[in-house]
């Protein structure tokens, strides 16, 4: 399936599922190298990161835990600049090595907001792992510890990412055509 339509927009296939899996396997090994003597707590940022988190978790060869937080900042194809916490933390993170799992860092507003909130909970450490990064639209100075792929500043869907709620179920990543 090379082209798809979601609501009023057309998309074309951009990153195949197999490539996404390779990137995630490599990232899982790198993280494990760094956390061999720890039992990290992965923190998946819902909704977008659920597929990435599931695949990274499956590939992670060491002891680890996972928890979820739900944030929202996007409306349509644009960030609103305002981050809302829809479901908060349910795990004690004090003293834990936390690794935030994000689907994509665009302006960086969501991730820097979350990293700030987390530091108030006194974790032992916080690192960020993102499957995708749009370097051209990054507006925050933030250290991204693990980046799967850098992509141009195009709106994308699939593999957990949505356009107004739709398109998350596609296994490949598609970019908007206009
Ligand atoms: P940021 O706060 O601008 O960095 O945006 C991050 C959040 O916006 C991500 O967690 C995604 O959920 C969403 N997002 C950013 N870019 C895209 C995109 O191209 N497609 C779908 N969602 C996106
Ligand atoms: Mg997200």
PDB file of N, CA and C in Angstrom, residues 22-128:
ATOM      1  N   UNK A  22      14.458  -2.505  12.654  1.00  0.00           N
ATOM      2  CA  UNK A  22      15.934  -2.503  12.740  1.00  0.00           C
ATOM      3  C   UNK A  22      16.410  -1.418  13.684  1.00  0.00           C
ATOM      4  N   UNK A  23      15.840  -0.228  13.493  1.00  0.00           N
ATOM      5  CA  UNK A  23      16.231   0.927  14.303  1.00  0.00           C
ATOM      6  C   UNK A  23      15.937   0.662  15.780  1.00  0.00           C
ATOM      7  N   UNK A  24      14.792   0.061  16.054  1.00  0.00           N
ATOM      8  CA  UNK A  24      14.403  -0.190  17.449  1.00  0.00           C
ATOM      9  C   UNK A  24      15.294  -1.263  18.086  1.00  0.00           C
ATOM     10  N   UNK A  25      15.620  -2.299  17.320  1.00  0.00           N
ATOM     11  CA  UNK A  25      16.511  -3.352  17.858  1.00  0.00           C
ATOM     12  C   UNK A  25      17.855  -2.768  18.244  1.00  0.00           C
ATOM     13  N   UNK A  26      18.391  -1.918  17.355  1.00  0.00           N
ATOM     14  CA  UNK A  26      19.679  -1.280  17.641  1.00  0.00           C
ATOM     15  C   UNK A  26      19.577  -0.420  18.891  1.00  0.00           C
ATOM     16  N   UNK A  27      18.495   0.336  19.001  1.00  0.00           N
ATOM     17  CA  UNK A  27      18.327   1.207  20.168  1.00  0.00           C
ATOM     18  C   UNK A  27      18.204   0.391  21.450  1.00  0.00           C
ATOM     19  N   UNK A  28      17.456  -0.706  21.409  1.00  0.00           N
ATOM     20  CA  UNK A  28      17.277  -1.542  22.603  1.00  0.00           C
ATOM     21  C   UNK A  28      18.629  -2.065  23.092  1.00  0.00           C
ATOM     22  N   UNK A  29      19.499  -2.487  22.164  1.00  0.00           N
ATOM     23  CA  UNK A  29      20.820  -2.983  22.573  1.00  0.00           C
ATOM     24  C   UNK A  29      21.657  -1.872  23.177  1.00  0.00           C
ATOM     25  N   UNK A  30      21.594  -0.677  22.569  1.00  0.00           N
ATOM     26  CA  UNK A  30      22.370   0.459  23.093  1.00  0.00           C
ATOM     27  C   UNK A  30      21.923   0.800  24.509  1.00  0.00           C
ATOM     28  N   UNK A  31      20.621   0.831  24.708  1.00  0.00           N
ATOM     29  CA  UNK A  31      20.104   1.177  26.038  1.00  0.00           C
ATOM     30  C   UNK A  31      20.560   0.118  27.042  1.00  0.00           C
ATOM     31  N   UNK A  32      20.484  -1.133  26.627  1.00  0.00           N
ATOM     32  CA  UNK A  32      20.881  -2.213  27.542  1.00  0.00           C
ATOM     33  C   UNK A  32      22.358  -2.116  27.918  1.00  0.00           C
ATOM     34  N   UNK A  33      23.202  -1.738  26.955  1.00  0.00           N
ATOM     35  CA  UNK A  33      24.631  -1.506  27.246  1.00  0.00           C
ATOM     36  C   UNK A  33      24.787  -0.513  28.402  1.00  0.00           C
ATOM     37  N   UNK A  34      23.973   0.542  28.356  1.00  0.00           N
ATOM     38  CA  UNK A  34      24.081   1.620  29.344  1.00  0.00           C
ATOM     39  C   UNK A  34      23.413   1.279  30.677  1.00  0.00           C
ATOM     40  N   UNK A  35      22.512   0.323  30.690  1.00  0.00           N
ATOM     41  CA  UNK A  35      21.723   0.037  31.902  1.00  0.00           C
ATOM     42  C   UNK A  35      21.895  -1.405  32.392  1.00  0.00           C
ATOM     43  N   UNK A  36      23.027  -2.009  32.029  1.00  0.00           N
ATOM     44  CA  UNK A  36      23.269  -3.407  32.395  1.00  0.00           C
ATOM     45  C   UNK A  36      23.120  -3.662  33.885  1.00  0.00           C
ATOM     46  N   UNK A  37      23.565  -2.693  34.690  1.00  0.00           N
ATOM     47  CA  UNK A  37      23.540  -2.891  36.137  1.00  0.00           C
ATOM     48  C   UNK A  37      22.358  -2.216  36.806  1.00  0.00           C
ATOM     49  N   UNK A  38      21.333  -1.950  36.042  1.00  0.00           N
ATOM     50  CA  UNK A  38      20.172  -1.249  36.576  1.00  0.00           C
ATOM     51  C   UNK A  38      18.909  -1.967  36.094  1.00  0.00           C
ATOM     52  N   UNK A  39      17.780  -1.599  36.695  1.00  0.00           N
ATOM     53  CA  UNK A  39      16.502  -2.111  36.190  1.00  0.00           C
ATOM     54  C   UNK A  39      15.653  -0.909  35.826  1.00  0.00           C
ATOM     55  N   UNK A  40      15.852  -0.379  34.603  1.00  0.00           N
ATOM     56  CA  UNK A  40      15.220   0.886  34.260  1.00  0.00           C
ATOM     57  C   UNK A  40      13.694   0.786  34.214  1.00  0.00           C
ATOM     58  N   UNK A  41      13.091   1.948  34.431  1.00  0.00           N
ATOM     59  CA  UNK A  41      11.643   2.073  34.278  1.00  0.00           C
ATOM     60  C   UNK A  41      11.386   2.846  32.987  1.00  0.00           C
ATOM     61  N   UNK A  42      10.856   2.148  31.990  1.00  0.00           N
ATOM     62  CA  UNK A  42      10.486   2.831  30.746  1.00  0.00           C
ATOM     63  C   UNK A  42       9.171   3.558  30.971  1.00  0.00           C
ATOM     64  N   UNK A  43       9.126   4.786  30.502  1.00  0.00           N
ATOM     65  CA  UNK A  43       7.909   5.578  30.654  1.00  0.00           C
ATOM     66  C   UNK A  43       7.403   5.953  29.265  1.00  0.00           C
ATOM     67  N   UNK A  44       6.345   5.280  28.854  1.00  0.00           N
ATOM     68  CA  UNK A  44       5.797   5.464  27.502  1.00  0.00           C
ATOM     69  C   UNK A  44       4.836   6.646  27.485  1.00  0.00           C
ATOM     70  N   UNK A  45       5.073   7.565  26.546  1.00  0.00           N
ATOM     71  CA  UNK A  45       4.197   8.730  26.421  1.00  0.00           C
ATOM     72  C   UNK A  45       3.058   8.395  25.456  1.00  0.00           C
ATOM     73  N   UNK A  46       1.881   8.243  26.030  1.00  0.00           N
ATOM     74  CA  UNK A  46       0.683   7.933  25.230  1.00  0.00           C
ATOM     75  C   UNK A  46       0.141   9.226  24.609  1.00  0.00           C
ATOM     76  N   UNK A  47      -0.578   9.137  23.479  1.00  0.00           N
ATOM     77  CA  UNK A  47      -0.903   7.884  22.812  1.00  0.00           C
ATOM     78  C   UNK A  47       0.181   7.418  21.839  1.00  0.00           C
ATOM     79  N   UNK A  48       0.844   8.378  21.206  1.00  0.00           N
ATOM     80  CA  UNK A  48       1.652   8.072  20.028  1.00  0.00           C
ATOM     81  C   UNK A  48       2.710   6.992  20.179  1.00  0.00           C
ATOM     82  N   UNK A  49       3.307   6.876  21.384  1.00  0.00           N
ATOM     83  CA  UNK A  49       4.477   6.001  21.524  1.00  0.00           C
ATOM     84  C   UNK A  49       4.126   4.545  21.851  1.00  0.00           C
ATOM     85  N   UNK A  50       2.859   4.180  21.820  1.00  0.00           N
ATOM     86  CA  UNK A  50       2.515   2.836  22.308  1.00  0.00           C
ATOM     87  C   UNK A  50       3.119   1.710  21.467  1.00  0.00           C
ATOM     88  N   UNK A  51       3.203   1.889  20.142  1.00  0.00           N
ATOM     89  CA  UNK A  51       3.769   0.810  19.306  1.00  0.00           C
ATOM     90  C   UNK A  51       5.278   0.745  19.484  1.00  0.00           C
ATOM     91  N   UNK A  52       5.908   1.899  19.483  1.00  0.00           N
ATOM     92  CA  UNK A  52       7.356   1.988  19.692  1.00  0.00           C
ATOM     93  C   UNK A  52       7.721   1.362  21.036  1.00  0.00           C
ATOM     94  N   UNK A  53       6.972   1.731  22.081  1.00  0.00           N
ATOM     95  CA  UNK A  53       7.270   1.221  23.424  1.00  0.00           C
ATOM     96  C   UNK A  53       7.116  -0.298  23.463  1.00  0.00           C
ATOM     97  N   UNK A  54       6.076  -0.812  22.841  1.00  0.00           N
ATOM     98  CA  UNK A  54       5.844  -2.259  22.847  1.00  0.00           C
ATOM     99  C   UNK A  54       6.992  -2.986  22.151  1.00  0.00           C
ATOM    100  N   UNK A  55       7.432  -2.470  21.009  1.00  0.00           N
ATOM    101  CA  UNK A  55       8.504  -3.143  20.266  1.00  0.00           C
ATOM    102  C   UNK A  55       9.850  -3.001  20.978  1.00  0.00           C
ATOM    103  N   UNK A  56      10.120  -1.818  21.519  1.00  0.00           N
ATOM    104  CA  UNK A  56      11.391  -1.639  22.237  1.00  0.00           C
ATOM    105  C   UNK A  56      11.435  -2.548  23.469  1.00  0.00           C
ATOM    106  N   UNK A  57      10.340  -2.633  24.155  1.00  0.00           N
ATOM    107  CA  UNK A  57      10.231  -3.459  25.366  1.00  0.00           C
ATOM    108  C   UNK A  57      10.483  -4.935  25.021  1.00  0.00           C
ATOM    109  N   UNK A  58       9.920  -5.389  23.914  1.00  0.00           N
ATOM    110  CA  UNK A  58      10.110  -6.785  23.483  1.00  0.00           C
ATOM    111  C   UNK A  58      11.569  -7.080  23.145  1.00  0.00           C
ATOM    112  N   UNK A  59      12.248  -6.066  22.586  1.00  0.00           N
ATOM    113  CA  UNK A  59      13.644  -6.277  22.186  1.00  0.00           C
ATOM    114  C   UNK A  59      14.620  -6.054  23.329  1.00  0.00           C
ATOM    115  N   UNK A  60      14.153  -5.508  24.469  1.00  0.00           N
ATOM    116  CA  UNK A  60      15.085  -5.189  25.558  1.00  0.00           C
ATOM    117  C   UNK A  60      15.477  -6.473  26.285  1.00  0.00           C
ATOM    118  N   UNK A  61      16.770  -6.794  26.299  1.00  0.00           N
ATOM    119  CA  UNK A  61      17.168  -8.103  26.818  1.00  0.00           C
ATOM    120  C   UNK A  61      17.358  -8.182  28.326  1.00  0.00           C
ATOM    121  N   UNK A  62      17.242  -7.082  29.044  1.00  0.00           N
ATOM    122  CA  UNK A  62      17.508  -7.101  30.494  1.00  0.00           C
ATOM    123  C   UNK A  62      16.245  -6.943  31.318  1.00  0.00           C
ATOM    124  N   UNK A  63      16.426  -6.838  32.646  1.00  0.00           N
ATOM    125  CA  UNK A  63      15.286  -6.609  33.529  1.00  0.00           C
ATOM    126  C   UNK A  63      14.846  -5.154  33.430  1.00  0.00           C
ATOM    127  N   UNK A  64      13.561  -4.945  33.320  1.00  0.00           N
ATOM    128  CA  UNK A  64      13.049  -3.586  33.187  1.00  0.00           C
ATOM    129  C   UNK A  64      11.563  -3.580  33.501  1.00  0.00           C
ATOM    130  N   UNK A  65      11.047  -2.369  33.738  1.00  0.00           N
ATOM    131  CA  UNK A  65       9.603  -2.208  33.956  1.00  0.00           C
ATOM    132  C   UNK A  65       9.085  -1.141  32.994  1.00  0.00           C
ATOM    133  N   UNK A  66       7.775  -1.102  32.874  1.00  0.00           N
ATOM    134  CA  UNK A  66       7.180  -0.073  32.005  1.00  0.00           C
ATOM    135  C   UNK A  66       5.993   0.573  32.694  1.00  0.00           C
ATOM    136  N   UNK A  67       5.839   1.862  32.442  1.00  0.00           N
ATOM    137  CA  UNK A  67       4.678   2.581  32.930  1.00  0.00           C
ATOM    138  C   UNK A  67       4.248   3.571  31.844  1.00  0.00           C
ATOM    139  N   UNK A  68       3.098   4.205  32.048  1.00  0.00           N
ATOM    140  CA  UNK A  68       2.522   5.024  30.985  1.00  0.00           C
ATOM    141  C   UNK A  68       2.069   6.379  31.510  1.00  0.00           C
ATOM    142  N   UNK A  69       2.201   7.378  30.653  1.00  0.00           N
ATOM    143  CA  UNK A  69       1.693   8.699  30.986  1.00  0.00           C
ATOM    144  C   UNK A  69       1.012   9.204  29.715  1.00  0.00           C
ATOM    145  N   UNK A  70      -0.055   9.949  29.884  1.00  0.00           N
ATOM    146  CA  UNK A  70      -0.754  10.411  28.686  1.00  0.00           C
ATOM    147  C   UNK A  70      -0.702  11.923  28.596  1.00  0.00           C
ATOM    148  N   UNK A  71      -0.103  12.414  27.510  1.00  0.00           N
ATOM    149  CA  UNK A  71       0.020  13.848  27.288  1.00  0.00           C
ATOM    150  C   UNK A  71      -0.589  14.185  25.938  1.00  0.00           C
ATOM    151  N   UNK A  72      -0.988  15.441  25.792  1.00  0.00           N
ATOM    152  CA  UNK A  72      -1.500  15.835  24.494  1.00  0.00           C
ATOM    153  C   UNK A  72      -1.119  17.272  24.201  1.00  0.00           C
ATOM    154  N   UNK A  73      -0.616  17.504  22.975  1.00  0.00           N
ATOM    155  CA  UNK A  73      -0.257  18.872  22.595  1.00  0.00           C
ATOM    156  C   UNK A  73      -0.614  19.174  21.149  1.00  0.00           C
ATOM    157  N   UNK A  74      -1.023  18.146  20.419  1.00  0.00           N
ATOM    158  CA  UNK A  74      -1.250  18.326  18.984  1.00  0.00           C
ATOM    159  C   UNK A  74      -2.735  18.432  18.658  1.00  0.00           C
ATOM    160  N   UNK A  75      -3.057  19.302  17.712  1.00  0.00           N
ATOM    161  CA  UNK A  75      -4.410  19.362  17.152  1.00  0.00           C
ATOM    162  C   UNK A  75      -4.227  19.372  15.637  1.00  0.00           C
ATOM    163  N   UNK A  76      -4.776  18.390  14.932  1.00  0.00           N
ATOM    164  CA  UNK A  76      -4.589  18.294  13.479  1.00  0.00           C
ATOM    165  C   UNK A  76      -3.132  18.035  13.157  1.00  0.00           C
ATOM    166  N   UNK A  77      -2.533  18.913  12.336  1.00  0.00           N
ATOM    167  CA  UNK A  77      -1.136  18.693  11.935  1.00  0.00           C
ATOM    168  C   UNK A  77      -0.187  19.681  12.625  1.00  0.00           C
ATOM    169  N   UNK A  78      -0.632  20.344  13.669  1.00  0.00           N
ATOM    170  CA  UNK A  78       0.159  21.389  14.327  1.00  0.00           C
ATOM    171  C   UNK A  78       0.184  21.213  15.828  1.00  0.00           C
ATOM    172  N   UNK A  79       1.294  21.570  16.448  1.00  0.00           N
ATOM    173  CA  UNK A  79       1.325  21.586  17.905  1.00  0.00           C
ATOM    174  C   UNK A  79       0.585  22.836  18.403  1.00  0.00           C
ATOM    175  N   UNK A  80      -0.071  22.707  19.545  1.00  0.00           N
ATOM    176  CA  UNK A  80      -0.762  23.864  20.114  1.00  0.00           C
ATOM    177  C   UNK A  80       0.166  24.648  21.029  1.00  0.00           C
ATOM    178  N   UNK A  81       1.319  24.057  21.343  1.00  0.00           N
ATOM    179  CA  UNK A  81       2.268  24.724  22.232  1.00  0.00           C
ATOM    180  C   UNK A  81       1.909  24.563  23.703  1.00  0.00           C
ATOM    181  N   UNK A  82       0.749  23.964  23.967  1.00  0.00           N
ATOM    182  CA  UNK A  82       0.313  23.799  25.354  1.00  0.00           C
ATOM    183  C   UNK A  82       0.211  22.299  25.627  1.00  0.00           C
ATOM    184  N   UNK A  83       0.874  21.826  26.685  1.00  0.00           N
ATOM    185  CA  UNK A  83       0.892  20.390  26.957  1.00  0.00           C
ATOM    186  C   UNK A  83      -0.116  20.078  28.060  1.00  0.00           C
ATOM    187  N   UNK A  84      -1.021  19.158  27.776  1.00  0.00           N
ATOM    188  CA  UNK A  84      -1.998  18.751  28.789  1.00  0.00           C
ATOM    189  C   UNK A  84      -1.663  17.360  29.290  1.00  0.00           C
ATOM    190  N   UNK A  85      -1.712  17.159  30.608  1.00  0.00           N
ATOM    191  CA  UNK A  85      -1.512  15.819  31.156  1.00  0.00           C
ATOM    192  C   UNK A  85      -2.878  15.173  31.310  1.00  0.00           C
ATOM    193  N   UNK A  86      -3.129  14.110  30.566  1.00  0.00           N
ATOM    194  CA  UNK A  86      -4.456  13.480  30.567  1.00  0.00           C
ATOM    195  C   UNK A  86      -4.509  12.282  31.510  1.00  0.00           C
ATOM    196  N   UNK A  87      -3.379  11.561  31.627  1.00  0.00           N
ATOM    197  CA  UNK A  87      -3.257  10.511  32.647  1.00  0.00           C
ATOM    198  C   UNK A  87      -1.875  10.706  33.264  1.00  0.00           C
ATOM    199  N   UNK A  88      -1.809  10.763  34.570  1.00  0.00           N
ATOM    200  CA  UNK A  88      -0.525  11.049  35.222  1.00  0.00           C
ATOM    201  C   UNK A  88       0.243   9.780  35.546  1.00  0.00           C
ATOM    202  N   UNK A  89       1.280   9.948  36.342  1.00  0.00           N
ATOM    203  CA  UNK A  89       2.134   8.820  36.700  1.00  0.00           C
ATOM    204  C   UNK A  89       1.472   7.922  37.731  1.00  0.00           C
ATOM    205  N   UNK A  90       1.599   6.615  37.549  1.00  0.00           N
ATOM    206  CA  UNK A  90       1.033   5.713  38.551  1.00  0.00           C
ATOM    207  C   UNK A  90       2.126   4.910  39.251  1.00  0.00           C
ATOM    208  N   UNK A  91       3.378   5.168  38.929  1.00  0.00           N
ATOM    209  CA  UNK A  91       4.485   4.391  39.518  1.00  0.00           C
ATOM    210  C   UNK A  91       5.347   5.317  40.340  1.00  0.00           C
ATOM    211  N   UNK A  92       5.833   4.792  41.395  1.00  0.00           N
ATOM    212  CA  UNK A  92       6.771   5.547  42.200  1.00  0.00           C
ATOM    213  C   UNK A  92       8.074   5.655  41.418  1.00  0.00           C
ATOM    214  N   UNK A  93       8.472   6.867  41.079  1.00  0.00           N
ATOM    215  CA  UNK A  93       9.707   6.961  40.296  1.00  0.00           C
ATOM    216  C   UNK A  93      10.884   7.489  41.112  1.00  0.00           C
ATOM    217  N   UNK A  94      10.631   7.791  42.379  1.00  0.00           N
ATOM    218  CA  UNK A  94      11.725   8.263  43.220  1.00  0.00           C
ATOM    219  C   UNK A  94      12.833   7.207  43.255  1.00  0.00           C
ATOM    220  N   UNK A  95      14.049   7.635  42.965  1.00  0.00           N
ATOM    221  CA  UNK A  95      15.195   6.735  43.015  1.00  0.00           C
ATOM    222  C   UNK A  95      15.335   5.811  41.808  1.00  0.00           C
ATOM    223  N   UNK A  96      14.442   5.929  40.830  1.00  0.00           N
ATOM    224  CA  UNK A  96      14.505   5.020  39.679  1.00  0.00           C
ATOM    225  C   UNK A  96      15.276   5.642  38.511  1.00  0.00           C
ATOM    226  N   UNK A  97      15.839   4.756  37.683  1.00  0.00           N
ATOM    227  CA  UNK A  97      16.408   5.188  36.413  1.00  0.00           C
ATOM    228  C   UNK A  97      15.278   5.167  35.387  1.00  0.00           C
ATOM    229  N   UNK A  98      14.847   6.353  34.999  1.00  0.00           N
ATOM    230  CA  UNK A  98      13.679   6.461  34.112  1.00  0.00           C
ATOM    231  C   UNK A  98      14.140   6.738  32.682  1.00  0.00           C
ATOM    232  N   UNK A  99      13.544   6.034  31.736  1.00  0.00           N
ATOM    233  CA  UNK A  99      13.798   6.315  30.316  1.00  0.00           C
ATOM    234  C   UNK A  99      12.460   6.650  29.662  1.00  0.00           C
ATOM    235  N   UNK A 100      12.323   7.896  29.263  1.00  0.00           N
ATOM    236  CA  UNK A 100      11.082   8.330  28.604  1.00  0.00           C
ATOM    237  C   UNK A 100      11.083   7.807  27.167  1.00  0.00           C
ATOM    238  N   UNK A 101       9.981   7.193  26.765  1.00  0.00           N
ATOM    239  CA  UNK A 101       9.851   6.704  25.388  1.00  0.00           C
ATOM    240  C   UNK A 101       8.844   7.565  24.638  1.00  0.00           C
ATOM    241  N   UNK A 102       9.321   8.267  23.624  1.00  0.00           N
ATOM    242  CA  UNK A 102       8.487   9.178  22.848  1.00  0.00           C
ATOM    243  C   UNK A 102       8.477   8.720  21.392  1.00  0.00           C
ATOM    244  N   UNK A 103       7.366   8.884  20.721  1.00  0.00           N
ATOM    245  CA  UNK A 103       7.304   8.520  19.302  1.00  0.00           C
ATOM    246  C   UNK A 103       8.107   9.493  18.449  1.00  0.00           C
ATOM    247  N   UNK A 104       7.894  10.791  18.732  1.00  0.00           N
ATOM    248  CA  UNK A 104       8.554  11.793  17.894  1.00  0.00           C
ATOM    249  C   UNK A 104       8.776  13.074  18.686  1.00  0.00           C
ATOM    250  N   UNK A 105       9.934  13.675  18.495  1.00  0.00           N
ATOM    251  CA  UNK A 105      10.188  14.993  19.061  1.00  0.00           C
ATOM    252  C   UNK A 105      10.170  15.979  17.899  1.00  0.00           C
ATOM    253  N   UNK A 106       9.258  16.934  18.011  1.00  0.00           N
ATOM    254  CA  UNK A 106       9.033  17.906  16.943  1.00  0.00           C
ATOM    255  C   UNK A 106       9.568  19.258  17.436  1.00  0.00           C
ATOM    256  N   UNK A 107       8.751  20.064  18.109  1.00  0.00           N
ATOM    257  CA  UNK A 107       9.274  21.309  18.690  1.00  0.00           C
ATOM    258  C   UNK A 107      10.073  21.022  19.961  1.00  0.00           C
ATOM    259  N   UNK A 108       9.802  19.878  20.603  1.00  0.00           N
ATOM    260  CA  UNK A 108      10.467  19.542  21.857  1.00  0.00           C
ATOM    261  C   UNK A 108       9.692  20.029  23.080  1.00  0.00           C
ATOM    262  N   UNK A 109       8.571  20.696  22.855  1.00  0.00           N
ATOM    263  CA  UNK A 109       7.798  21.273  23.971  1.00  0.00           C
ATOM    264  C   UNK A 109       7.272  20.164  24.891  1.00  0.00           C
ATOM    265  N   UNK A 110       6.690  19.120  24.307  1.00  0.00           N
ATOM    266  CA  UNK A 110       6.115  18.034  25.107  1.00  0.00           C
ATOM    267  C   UNK A 110       7.177  17.388  25.987  1.00  0.00           C
ATOM    268  N   UNK A 111       8.296  17.039  25.381  1.00  0.00           N
ATOM    269  CA  UNK A 111       9.300  16.263  26.098  1.00  0.00           C
ATOM    270  C   UNK A 111       9.990  17.108  27.172  1.00  0.00           C
ATOM    271  N   UNK A 112      10.213  18.388  26.894  1.00  0.00           N
ATOM    272  CA  UNK A 112      10.889  19.192  27.912  1.00  0.00           C
ATOM    273  C   UNK A 112       9.938  19.461  29.078  1.00  0.00           C
ATOM    274  N   UNK A 113       8.667  19.595  28.793  1.00  0.00           N
ATOM    275  CA  UNK A 113       7.652  19.760  29.835  1.00  0.00           C
ATOM    276  C   UNK A 113       7.634  18.520  30.743  1.00  0.00           C
ATOM    277  N   UNK A 114       7.634  17.352  30.123  1.00  0.00           N
ATOM    278  CA  UNK A 114       7.604  16.102  30.892  1.00  0.00           C
ATOM    279  C   UNK A 114       8.882  15.914  31.707  1.00  0.00           C
ATOM    280  N   UNK A 115      10.024  16.165  31.082  1.00  0.00           N
ATOM    281  CA  UNK A 115      11.307  15.995  31.788  1.00  0.00           C
ATOM    282  C   UNK A 115      11.352  16.910  33.019  1.00  0.00           C
ATOM    283  N   UNK A 116      10.816  18.124  32.884  1.00  0.00           N
ATOM    284  CA  UNK A 116      10.759  19.046  34.032  1.00  0.00           C
ATOM    285  C   UNK A 116       9.863  18.514  35.143  1.00  0.00           C
ATOM    286  N   UNK A 117       8.677  18.051  34.765  1.00  0.00           N
ATOM    287  CA  UNK A 117       7.726  17.506  35.752  1.00  0.00           C
ATOM    288  C   UNK A 117       8.336  16.330  36.508  1.00  0.00           C
ATOM    289  N   UNK A 118       9.054  15.487  35.759  1.00  0.00           N
ATOM    290  CA  UNK A 118       9.614  14.275  36.354  1.00  0.00           C
ATOM    291  C   UNK A 118      10.680  14.592  37.377  1.00  0.00           C
ATOM    292  N   UNK A 119      11.459  15.617  37.105  1.00  0.00           N
ATOM    293  CA  UNK A 119      12.578  15.889  38.016  1.00  0.00           C
ATOM    294  C   UNK A 119      12.055  16.218  39.417  1.00  0.00           C
ATOM    295  N   UNK A 120      10.822  16.725  39.510  1.00  0.00           N
ATOM    296  CA  UNK A 120      10.225  17.005  40.819  1.00  0.00           C
ATOM    297  C   UNK A 120       9.946  15.719  41.602  1.00  0.00           C
ATOM    298  N   UNK A 121       9.861  14.578  40.917  1.00  0.00           N
ATOM    299  CA  UNK A 121       9.583  13.288  41.580  1.00  0.00           C
ATOM    300  C   UNK A 121      10.865  12.586  42.033  1.00  0.00           C
ATOM    301  N   UNK A 122      11.987  13.256  41.914  1.00  0.00           N
ATOM    302  CA  UNK A 122      13.288  12.764  42.379  1.00  0.00           C
ATOM    303  C   UNK A 122      13.719  11.400  41.842  1.00  0.00           C
ATOM    304  N   UNK A 123      13.667  11.208  40.540  1.00  0.00           N
ATOM    305  CA  UNK A 123      14.218   9.959  39.996  1.00  0.00           C
ATOM    306  C   UNK A 123      15.737   9.966  40.146  1.00  0.00           C
ATOM    307  N   UNK A 124      16.347   8.802  40.104  1.00  0.00           N
ATOM    308  CA  UNK A 124      17.804   8.700  40.149  1.00  0.00           C
ATOM    309  C   UNK A 124      18.397   9.346  38.882  1.00  0.00           C
ATOM    310  N   UNK A 125      17.752   9.051  37.740  1.00  0.00           N
ATOM    311  CA  UNK A 125      18.193   9.629  36.465  1.00  0.00           C
ATOM    312  C   UNK A 125      17.018   9.634  35.498  1.00  0.00           C
ATOM    313  N   UNK A 126      17.096  10.539  34.526  1.00  0.00           N
ATOM    314  CA  UNK A 126      16.074  10.565  33.464  1.00  0.00           C
ATOM    315  C   UNK A 126      16.784  10.677  32.130  1.00  0.00           C
ATOM    316  N   UNK A 127      16.476   9.770  31.232  1.00  0.00           N
ATOM    317  CA  UNK A 127      16.963   9.889  29.859  1.00  0.00           C
ATOM    318  C   UNK A 127      15.774   9.851  28.911  1.00  0.00           C
ATOM    319  N   UNK A 128      16.033  10.292  27.682  1.00  0.00           N
ATOM    320  CA  UNK A 128      14.961  10.349  26.693  1.00  0.00           C
ATOM    321  C   UNK A 128      15.332   9.483  25.497  1.00  0.00           C
TER     322      UNK A 128
END
